């Protein structure tokens, strides 16, 4: 955050470089008041002698900052975001200065909202047979309600993320969840399979905003050394949606048929809108820099300007509208270019393989236990999603704190300190024994589940496998998401949107092809192949350990 006195001394279009921003701040605040790059450093920031004998790739860190200003409350008329004046929790200039209670409160709201999208996909699993029968369709076509929902969850966050970096988090949350409510009402009254599939796609895209923007909110609020735990709690929402949804969906579908599940989603979305409207302030740190184009003339209504316009002004207006179209249609796709960085590409790939496995497993549970030899009822099939979700809860509760402790331990072991004695953290520090445990657990659990379900073994045995799958996969999810917010600190929500884009494509394909593959080769061979692919994909951990520091250094150089 720039100091007001400094702003006054500069021209309105002045945008200080990173090292100049640090130079304006008091030395002890180099990490607290700016959204500076976690991994970049210049000679102006720290004199060379400050790092004598230290790792040559040392970077300044947020992690050990202990000097923090009191929260500066933004006056109600100046609060940002759609209807920002109505928030009961006041917006502050630097969200990291909120008290811990307020940070956890905002984290809870974002986690609650984050449960919406996966809940929307999973709530129909137990009721797909009812959908197929009532709308006179086939199982494969009915599965499009899941797979295309997931596909829209992969694409829409690219736009939500891009818009959130310009319009703020709060506006995106409110707009997207209002749309989610509308689309689910239309789903509930659908008269044909085509209408249902289209409305499901749109509702999935609307709910997916929090999948990217939510991680950005967490990065806005929490310092690096606490972010792993906060990200783990945030991910409880998206990963526990599948815990609640099949149970609720099974119970509702058995009592009031499948349409009641969609009315439930509309009601859940309405509650989420109320939470956001009254309790979620804007958290995106304001740039406080103004373009020379920002003037009274620009804010004047277009019609009034056209009445006294010159040819030069016509060109100016056209250019501005082209910029708006570029922002809406082209800019969101630019984040795909981050895949050219090996740390981002490998992290996203590994998370995508893991997430795709999750949806293959979800479809298999409904397909396998709803038919011979198990023949469970709709509500019992819903209850079978509890074990892996319990694994998510265990890993989220303890895994995030464990990951933060590992990161601090690695920084101390490497003796990485800045000139003020603060620890310097690298994203790849998070990828240690926690990652190896996850990399072993979830592929082994997939193979365990596959063969026990294939042979019709007592239902508890494959469910124990699913519990361990939940632990292993959650360790990978939270690690990958947190690392992406740190590899791309100024574009945290964009990094997570890119992750969602790739992983939901994998889950879309997985949910679409799982049932036909099970019918063709059985659960045993399907999950053996998937487990082997997952084991081989863990080579990402070796690559990040050996080449990660060099890649990160090159990534910083290219980005700057």
mmCIF file of N, CA and C in Angstrom, residues 337-444:
data_model
loop_
_atom_site.group_PDB
_atom_site.id
_atom_site.type_symbol
_atom_site.label_atom_id
_atom_site.label_comp_id
_atom_site.label_asym_id
_atom_site.label_seq_id
_atom_site.Cartn_x
_atom_site.Cartn_y
_atom_site.Cartn_z
ATOM 1 N N UNK A 337 -1.037 -18.501 -20.619
ATOM 2 C CA UNK A 337 0.386 -18.350 -20.941
ATOM 3 C C UNK A 337 1.279 -18.662 -19.752
ATOM 4 N N UNK A 338 0.729 -18.645 -18.540
ATOM 5 C CA UNK A 338 1.545 -18.986 -17.370
ATOM 6 C C UNK A 338 1.998 -20.445 -17.409
ATOM 7 N N UNK A 339 1.352 -21.249 -18.239
ATOM 8 C CA UNK A 339 1.767 -22.648 -18.350
ATOM 9 C C UNK A 339 3.150 -22.790 -18.982
ATOM 10 N N UNK A 340 3.688 -21.704 -19.547
ATOM 11 C CA UNK A 340 5.043 -21.788 -20.096
ATOM 12 C C UNK A 340 6.095 -21.839 -18.999
ATOM 13 N N UNK A 341 5.699 -21.531 -17.756
ATOM 14 C CA UNK A 341 6.627 -21.623 -16.637
ATOM 15 C C UNK A 341 6.579 -23.043 -16.075
ATOM 16 N N UNK A 342 7.684 -23.778 -16.060
ATOM 17 C CA UNK A 342 7.656 -25.171 -15.574
ATOM 18 C C UNK A 342 7.074 -25.347 -14.174
ATOM 19 N N UNK A 343 7.376 -24.477 -13.177
ATOM 20 C CA UNK A 343 6.772 -24.703 -11.853
ATOM 21 C C UNK A 343 5.249 -24.659 -11.884
ATOM 22 N N UNK A 344 4.693 -23.732 -12.682
ATOM 23 C CA UNK A 344 3.237 -23.622 -12.787
ATOM 24 C C UNK A 344 2.677 -24.815 -13.552
ATOM 25 N N UNK A 345 3.299 -25.163 -14.669
ATOM 26 C CA UNK A 345 2.824 -26.275 -15.494
ATOM 27 C C UNK A 345 2.801 -27.582 -14.708
ATOM 28 N N UNK A 346 3.884 -27.887 -14.009
ATOM 29 C CA UNK A 346 3.965 -29.158 -13.290
ATOM 30 C C UNK A 346 3.005 -29.198 -12.107
ATOM 31 N N UNK A 347 2.884 -28.076 -11.391
ATOM 32 C CA UNK A 347 1.966 -28.030 -10.253
ATOM 33 C C UNK A 347 0.527 -28.213 -10.710
ATOM 34 N N UNK A 348 0.154 -27.520 -11.792
ATOM 35 C CA UNK A 348 -1.205 -27.630 -12.327
ATOM 36 C C UNK A 348 -1.462 -29.043 -12.858
ATOM 37 N N UNK A 349 -0.483 -29.622 -13.539
ATOM 38 C CA UNK A 349 -0.650 -30.982 -14.070
ATOM 39 C C UNK A 349 -0.906 -31.981 -12.940
ATOM 40 N N UNK A 350 -0.105 -31.916 -11.893
ATOM 41 C CA UNK A 350 -0.239 -32.893 -10.810
ATOM 42 C C UNK A 350 -1.583 -32.733 -10.097
ATOM 43 N N UNK A 351 -1.985 -31.479 -9.864
ATOM 44 C CA UNK A 351 -3.290 -31.240 -9.238
ATOM 45 C C UNK A 351 -4.426 -31.732 -10.132
ATOM 46 N N UNK A 352 -4.271 -31.600 -11.448
ATOM 47 C CA UNK A 352 -5.322 -32.016 -12.382
ATOM 48 C C UNK A 352 -5.490 -33.530 -12.407
ATOM 49 N N UNK A 353 -4.369 -34.260 -12.389
ATOM 50 C CA UNK A 353 -4.444 -35.725 -12.337
ATOM 51 C C UNK A 353 -5.166 -36.164 -11.061
ATOM 52 N N UNK A 354 -4.842 -35.511 -9.955
ATOM 53 C CA UNK A 354 -5.460 -35.865 -8.673
ATOM 54 C C UNK A 354 -6.950 -35.564 -8.682
ATOM 55 N N UNK A 355 -7.327 -34.399 -9.198
ATOM 56 C CA UNK A 355 -8.732 -33.996 -9.199
ATOM 57 C C UNK A 355 -9.543 -34.842 -10.174
ATOM 58 N N UNK A 356 -8.954 -35.165 -11.323
ATOM 59 C CA UNK A 356 -9.647 -36.049 -12.254
ATOM 60 C C UNK A 356 -9.922 -37.406 -11.634
ATOM 61 N N UNK A 357 -8.968 -37.909 -10.846
ATOM 62 C CA UNK A 357 -9.156 -39.192 -10.154
ATOM 63 C C UNK A 357 -10.336 -39.131 -9.195
ATOM 64 N N UNK A 358 -10.501 -37.986 -8.538
ATOM 65 C CA UNK A 358 -11.608 -37.813 -7.597
ATOM 66 C C UNK A 358 -12.950 -38.008 -8.295
ATOM 67 N N UNK A 359 -13.119 -37.436 -9.484
ATOM 68 C CA UNK A 359 -14.415 -37.530 -10.153
ATOM 69 C C UNK A 359 -14.629 -38.891 -10.802
ATOM 70 N N UNK A 360 -13.558 -39.536 -11.221
ATOM 71 C CA UNK A 360 -13.699 -40.926 -11.670
ATOM 72 C C UNK A 360 -14.205 -41.783 -10.514
ATOM 73 N N UNK A 361 -13.650 -41.556 -9.328
ATOM 74 C CA UNK A 361 -14.070 -42.306 -8.143
ATOM 75 C C UNK A 361 -15.525 -42.011 -7.793
ATOM 76 N N UNK A 362 -15.926 -40.746 -7.853
ATOM 77 C CA UNK A 362 -17.304 -40.379 -7.516
ATOM 78 C C UNK A 362 -18.315 -41.061 -8.437
ATOM 79 N N UNK A 363 -18.030 -41.053 -9.738
ATOM 80 C CA UNK A 363 -18.942 -41.702 -10.686
ATOM 81 C C UNK A 363 -18.968 -43.207 -10.447
ATOM 82 N N UNK A 364 -17.815 -43.782 -10.141
ATOM 83 C CA UNK A 364 -17.744 -45.226 -9.906
ATOM 84 C C UNK A 364 -18.581 -45.643 -8.705
ATOM 85 N N UNK A 365 -18.563 -44.851 -7.641
ATOM 86 C CA UNK A 365 -19.336 -45.196 -6.440
ATOM 87 C C UNK A 365 -20.817 -45.303 -6.781
ATOM 88 N N UNK A 366 -21.350 -44.312 -7.496
ATOM 89 C CA UNK A 366 -22.772 -44.339 -7.852
ATOM 90 C C UNK A 366 -23.073 -45.487 -8.813
ATOM 91 N N UNK A 367 -22.198 -45.687 -9.784
ATOM 92 C CA UNK A 367 -22.423 -46.705 -10.814
ATOM 93 C C UNK A 367 -22.300 -48.118 -10.243
ATOM 94 N N UNK A 368 -21.357 -48.312 -9.329
ATOM 95 C CA UNK A 368 -21.058 -49.659 -8.816
ATOM 96 C C UNK A 368 -22.005 -50.080 -7.705
ATOM 97 N N UNK A 369 -22.227 -49.197 -6.738
ATOM 98 C CA UNK A 369 -22.992 -49.598 -5.555
ATOM 99 C C UNK A 369 -24.503 -49.459 -5.747
ATOM 100 N N UNK A 370 -24.909 -48.840 -6.850
ATOM 101 C CA UNK A 370 -26.334 -48.782 -7.145
ATOM 102 C C UNK A 370 -26.809 -49.961 -7.972
ATOM 103 N N UNK A 371 -25.898 -50.864 -8.313
ATOM 104 C CA UNK A 371 -26.245 -52.021 -9.150
ATOM 105 C C UNK A 371 -25.685 -53.299 -8.528
ATOM 106 N N UNK A 372 -25.845 -54.420 -9.215
ATOM 107 C CA UNK A 372 -25.345 -55.709 -8.705
ATOM 108 C C UNK A 372 -23.833 -55.657 -8.486
ATOM 109 N N UNK A 373 -23.298 -56.288 -7.446
ATOM 110 C CA UNK A 373 -23.994 -57.131 -6.458
ATOM 111 C C UNK A 373 -24.486 -56.361 -5.230
ATOM 112 N N UNK A 374 -24.271 -55.046 -5.182
ATOM 113 C CA UNK A 374 -24.598 -54.294 -3.959
ATOM 114 C C UNK A 374 -26.067 -53.864 -3.928
ATOM 115 N N UNK A 375 -26.564 -53.236 -5.018
ATOM 116 C CA UNK A 375 -27.967 -52.816 -5.119
ATOM 117 C C UNK A 375 -28.407 -51.933 -3.954
ATOM 118 N N UNK A 376 -27.593 -50.928 -3.608
ATOM 119 C CA UNK A 376 -27.948 -50.006 -2.527
ATOM 120 C C UNK A 376 -29.024 -49.035 -3.003
ATOM 121 N N UNK A 377 -29.827 -48.554 -2.053
ATOM 122 C CA UNK A 377 -30.836 -47.544 -2.372
ATOM 123 C C UNK A 377 -30.161 -46.197 -2.631
ATOM 124 N N UNK A 378 -30.942 -45.245 -3.139
ATOM 125 C CA UNK A 378 -30.397 -43.922 -3.476
ATOM 126 C C UNK A 378 -29.752 -43.253 -2.274
ATOM 127 N N UNK A 379 -30.416 -43.293 -1.124
ATOM 128 C CA UNK A 379 -29.869 -42.614 0.054
ATOM 129 C C UNK A 379 -28.624 -43.327 0.577
ATOM 130 N N UNK A 380 -28.571 -44.646 0.473
ATOM 131 C CA UNK A 380 -27.375 -45.376 0.915
ATOM 132 C C UNK A 380 -26.181 -45.082 0.005
ATOM 133 N N UNK A 381 -26.440 -44.950 -1.290
ATOM 134 C CA UNK A 381 -25.361 -44.563 -2.209
ATOM 135 C C UNK A 381 -24.816 -43.193 -1.818
ATOM 136 N N UNK A 382 -25.713 -42.285 -1.445
ATOM 137 C CA UNK A 382 -25.265 -40.964 -0.994
ATOM 138 C C UNK A 382 -24.371 -41.041 0.230
ATOM 139 N N UNK A 383 -24.704 -41.933 1.152
ATOM 140 C CA UNK A 383 -23.906 -42.068 2.381
ATOM 141 C C UNK A 383 -22.506 -42.615 2.100
ATOM 142 N N UNK A 384 -22.332 -43.294 0.979
ATOM 143 C CA UNK A 384 -21.022 -43.876 0.666
ATOM 144 C C UNK A 384 -19.977 -42.818 0.294
ATOM 145 N N UNK A 385 -20.406 -41.572 0.121
ATOM 146 C CA UNK A 385 -19.439 -40.508 -0.173
ATOM 147 C C UNK A 385 -18.837 -39.915 1.098
ATOM 148 N N UNK A 386 -19.286 -40.388 2.256
ATOM 149 C CA UNK A 386 -18.775 -39.849 3.520
ATOM 150 C C UNK A 386 -17.301 -40.188 3.756
ATOM 151 N N UNK A 387 -16.843 -41.436 3.544
ATOM 152 C CA UNK A 387 -15.460 -41.770 3.922
ATOM 153 C C UNK A 387 -14.391 -40.891 3.293
ATOM 154 N N UNK A 388 -14.454 -40.678 1.954
ATOM 155 C CA UNK A 388 -13.402 -39.845 1.370
ATOM 156 C C UNK A 388 -13.510 -38.400 1.832
ATOM 157 N N UNK A 389 -14.725 -37.927 2.108
ATOM 158 C CA UNK A 389 -14.877 -36.565 2.612
ATOM 159 C C UNK A 389 -14.347 -36.433 4.037
ATOM 160 N N UNK A 390 -14.486 -37.490 4.842
ATOM 161 C CA UNK A 390 -13.863 -37.473 6.170
ATOM 162 C C UNK A 390 -12.341 -37.382 6.042
ATOM 163 N N UNK A 391 -11.798 -38.040 5.027
ATOM 164 C CA UNK A 391 -10.365 -37.914 4.762
ATOM 165 C C UNK A 391 -9.982 -36.489 4.426
ATOM 166 N N UNK A 392 -10.835 -35.782 3.660
ATOM 167 C CA UNK A 392 -10.566 -34.375 3.358
ATOM 168 C C UNK A 392 -10.527 -33.539 4.632
ATOM 169 N N UNK A 393 -11.483 -33.812 5.530
ATOM 170 C CA UNK A 393 -11.553 -33.037 6.778
ATOM 171 C C UNK A 393 -10.288 -33.247 7.604
ATOM 172 N N UNK A 394 -9.870 -34.501 7.742
ATOM 173 C CA UNK A 394 -8.667 -34.804 8.527
ATOM 174 C C UNK A 394 -7.449 -34.109 7.925
ATOM 175 N N UNK A 395 -7.271 -34.235 6.606
ATOM 176 C CA UNK A 395 -6.097 -33.645 5.955
ATOM 177 C C UNK A 395 -6.146 -32.123 5.979
ATOM 178 N N UNK A 396 -7.341 -31.531 5.843
ATOM 179 C CA UNK A 396 -7.447 -30.070 5.886
ATOM 180 C C UNK A 396 -7.152 -29.536 7.275
ATOM 181 N N UNK A 397 -7.636 -30.246 8.288
ATOM 182 C CA UNK A 397 -7.473 -29.774 9.662
ATOM 183 C C UNK A 397 -6.015 -29.798 10.087
ATOM 184 N N UNK A 398 -5.320 -30.876 9.748
ATOM 185 C CA UNK A 398 -3.938 -31.024 10.213
ATOM 186 C C UNK A 398 -2.897 -30.769 9.114
ATOM 187 N N UNK A 399 -3.278 -30.990 7.861
ATOM 188 C CA UNK A 399 -2.308 -30.884 6.777
ATOM 189 C C UNK A 399 -1.819 -29.479 6.520
ATOM 190 N N UNK A 400 -2.723 -28.478 6.617
ATOM 191 C CA UNK A 400 -2.310 -27.099 6.368
ATOM 192 C C UNK A 400 -1.293 -26.608 7.375
ATOM 193 N N UNK A 401 -1.556 -26.857 8.661
ATOM 194 C CA UNK A 401 -0.607 -26.459 9.706
ATOM 195 C C UNK A 401 0.720 -27.208 9.531
ATOM 196 N N UNK A 402 0.632 -28.493 9.205
ATOM 197 C CA UNK A 402 1.838 -29.293 8.980
ATOM 198 C C UNK A 402 2.668 -28.696 7.839
ATOM 199 N N UNK A 403 1.990 -28.310 6.758
ATOM 200 C CA UNK A 403 2.675 -27.740 5.603
ATOM 201 C C UNK A 403 3.365 -26.420 5.955
ATOM 202 N N UNK A 404 2.700 -25.570 6.742
ATOM 203 C CA UNK A 404 3.321 -24.313 7.178
ATOM 204 C C UNK A 404 4.550 -24.577 8.040
ATOM 205 N N UNK A 405 4.460 -25.560 8.939
ATOM 206 C CA UNK A 405 5.608 -25.892 9.798
ATOM 207 C C UNK A 405 6.782 -26.413 8.974
ATOM 208 N N UNK A 406 6.476 -27.220 7.960
ATOM 209 C CA UNK A 406 7.534 -27.727 7.082
ATOM 210 C C UNK A 406 8.224 -26.571 6.365
ATOM 211 N N UNK A 407 7.439 -25.619 5.888
ATOM 212 C CA UNK A 407 8.005 -24.477 5.165
ATOM 213 C C UNK A 407 8.957 -23.676 6.054
ATOM 214 N N UNK A 408 8.540 -23.442 7.300
ATOM 215 C CA UNK A 408 9.399 -22.707 8.228
ATOM 216 C C UNK A 408 10.649 -23.518 8.572
ATOM 217 N N UNK A 409 10.491 -24.823 8.743
ATOM 218 C CA UNK A 409 11.643 -25.674 9.055
ATOM 219 C C UNK A 409 12.674 -25.644 7.932
ATOM 220 N N UNK A 410 12.208 -25.717 6.684
ATOM 221 C CA UNK A 410 13.129 -25.723 5.551
ATOM 222 C C UNK A 410 13.867 -24.396 5.424
ATOM 223 N N UNK A 411 13.174 -23.297 5.704
ATOM 224 C CA UNK A 411 13.837 -21.991 5.632
ATOM 225 C C UNK A 411 14.915 -21.870 6.705
ATOM 226 N N UNK A 412 14.619 -22.374 7.918
ATOM 227 C CA UNK A 412 15.629 -22.321 8.996
ATOM 228 C C UNK A 412 16.810 -23.234 8.664
ATOM 229 N N UNK A 413 16.504 -24.423 8.133
ATOM 230 C CA UNK A 413 17.570 -25.369 7.817
ATOM 231 C C UNK A 413 18.525 -24.783 6.778
ATOM 232 N N UNK A 414 17.986 -24.051 5.807
ATOM 233 C CA UNK A 414 18.812 -23.445 4.760
ATOM 234 C C UNK A 414 19.428 -22.123 5.200
ATOM 235 N N UNK A 415 19.119 -21.680 6.440
ATOM 236 C CA UNK A 415 19.657 -20.418 6.966
ATOM 237 C C UNK A 415 19.325 -19.246 6.039
ATOM 238 N N UNK A 416 18.055 -19.188 5.602
ATOM 239 C CA UNK A 416 17.640 -18.102 4.720
ATOM 240 C C UNK A 416 16.983 -17.003 5.546
ATOM 241 N N UNK A 417 17.684 -15.904 5.716
ATOM 242 C CA UNK A 417 17.192 -14.756 6.474
ATOM 243 C C UNK A 417 17.460 -13.491 5.667
ATOM 244 N N UNK A 418 16.571 -12.509 5.829
ATOM 245 C CA UNK A 418 16.855 -11.216 5.211
ATOM 246 C C UNK A 418 17.659 -10.360 6.177
ATOM 247 N N UNK A 419 17.904 -9.108 5.825
ATOM 248 C CA UNK A 419 18.767 -8.250 6.641
ATOM 249 C C UNK A 419 18.167 -7.941 8.009
ATOM 250 N N UNK A 420 16.842 -8.122 8.143
ATOM 251 C CA UNK A 420 16.194 -7.869 9.429
ATOM 252 C C UNK A 420 16.026 -9.138 10.251
ATOM 253 N N UNK A 421 16.588 -10.250 9.780
ATOM 254 C CA UNK A 421 16.486 -11.504 10.519
ATOM 255 C C UNK A 421 15.205 -12.261 10.277
ATOM 256 N N UNK A 422 14.408 -11.855 9.269
ATOM 257 C CA UNK A 422 13.161 -12.548 8.960
ATOM 258 C C UNK A 422 13.432 -13.735 8.043
ATOM 259 N N UNK A 423 12.724 -14.824 8.281
ATOM 260 C CA UNK A 423 12.874 -16.004 7.433
ATOM 261 C C UNK A 423 12.410 -15.714 6.011
ATOM 262 N N UNK A 424 13.094 -16.317 5.052
ATOM 263 C CA UNK A 424 12.761 -16.165 3.638
ATOM 264 C C UNK A 424 12.227 -17.499 3.137
ATOM 265 N N UNK A 425 10.992 -17.485 2.624
ATOM 266 C CA UNK A 425 10.329 -18.718 2.219
ATOM 267 C C UNK A 425 10.305 -18.859 0.705
ATOM 268 N N UNK A 426 10.435 -20.088 0.232
ATOM 269 C CA UNK A 426 10.278 -20.423 -1.176
ATOM 270 C C UNK A 426 9.072 -21.352 -1.317
ATOM 271 N N UNK A 427 8.280 -21.210 -2.385
ATOM 272 C CA UNK A 427 7.088 -22.060 -2.535
ATOM 273 C C UNK A 427 7.398 -23.551 -2.507
ATOM 274 N N UNK A 428 8.508 -23.953 -3.127
ATOM 275 C CA UNK A 428 8.814 -25.382 -3.183
ATOM 276 C C UNK A 428 9.172 -25.962 -1.825
ATOM 277 N N UNK A 429 9.376 -25.098 -0.804
ATOM 278 C CA UNK A 429 9.607 -25.604 0.553
ATOM 279 C C UNK A 429 8.413 -26.403 1.066
ATOM 280 N N UNK A 430 7.231 -26.154 0.509
ATOM 281 C CA UNK A 430 6.020 -26.849 0.969
ATOM 282 C C UNK A 430 5.982 -28.300 0.482
ATOM 283 N N UNK A 431 6.818 -28.642 -0.487
ATOM 284 C CA UNK A 431 6.740 -29.939 -1.150
ATOM 285 C C UNK A 431 7.774 -30.885 -0.545
ATOM 286 N N UNK A 432 7.484 -31.387 0.665
ATOM 287 C CA UNK A 432 8.418 -32.276 1.342
ATOM 288 C C UNK A 432 7.691 -33.571 1.718
ATOM 289 N N UNK A 433 7.844 -34.054 2.962
ATOM 290 C CA UNK A 433 7.266 -35.354 3.313
ATOM 291 C C UNK A 433 5.744 -35.367 3.223
ATOM 292 N N UNK A 434 5.107 -34.205 3.380
ATOM 293 C CA UNK A 434 3.658 -34.153 3.214
ATOM 294 C C UNK A 434 3.261 -34.526 1.787
ATOM 295 N N UNK A 435 4.035 -34.028 0.819
ATOM 296 C CA UNK A 435 3.742 -34.337 -0.582
ATOM 297 C C UNK A 435 4.000 -35.811 -0.889
ATOM 298 N N UNK A 436 5.079 -36.358 -0.329
ATOM 299 C CA UNK A 436 5.383 -37.772 -0.576
ATOM 300 C C UNK A 436 4.314 -38.682 0.023
ATOM 301 N N UNK A 437 3.803 -38.309 1.193
ATOM 302 C CA UNK A 437 2.732 -39.105 1.794
ATOM 303 C C UNK A 437 1.499 -39.093 0.901
ATOM 304 N N UNK A 438 1.106 -37.898 0.445
ATOM 305 C CA UNK A 438 -0.044 -37.803 -0.445
ATOM 306 C C UNK A 438 0.171 -38.545 -1.748
ATOM 307 N N UNK A 439 1.399 -38.444 -2.299
ATOM 308 C CA UNK A 439 1.712 -39.094 -3.576
ATOM 309 C C UNK A 439 1.662 -40.611 -3.474
ATOM 310 N N UNK A 440 1.902 -41.154 -2.285
ATOM 311 C CA UNK A 440 1.797 -42.609 -2.098
ATOM 312 C C UNK A 440 0.371 -43.032 -1.773
ATOM 313 N N UNK A 441 -0.296 -42.273 -0.888
ATOM 314 C CA UNK A 441 -1.590 -42.705 -0.369
ATOM 315 C C UNK A 441 -2.669 -42.783 -1.438
ATOM 316 N N UNK A 442 -2.822 -41.709 -2.222
ATOM 317 C CA UNK A 442 -4.026 -41.704 -3.056
ATOM 318 C C UNK A 442 -3.945 -42.667 -4.249
ATOM 319 N N UNK A 443 -2.782 -42.888 -4.893
ATOM 320 C CA UNK A 443 -2.765 -43.928 -5.938
ATOM 321 C C UNK A 443 -2.970 -45.333 -5.367
ATOM 322 N N UNK A 444 -2.355 -45.600 -4.201
ATOM 323 C CA UNK A 444 -2.535 -46.919 -3.580
ATOM 324 C C UNK A 444 -3.999 -47.144 -3.213
#
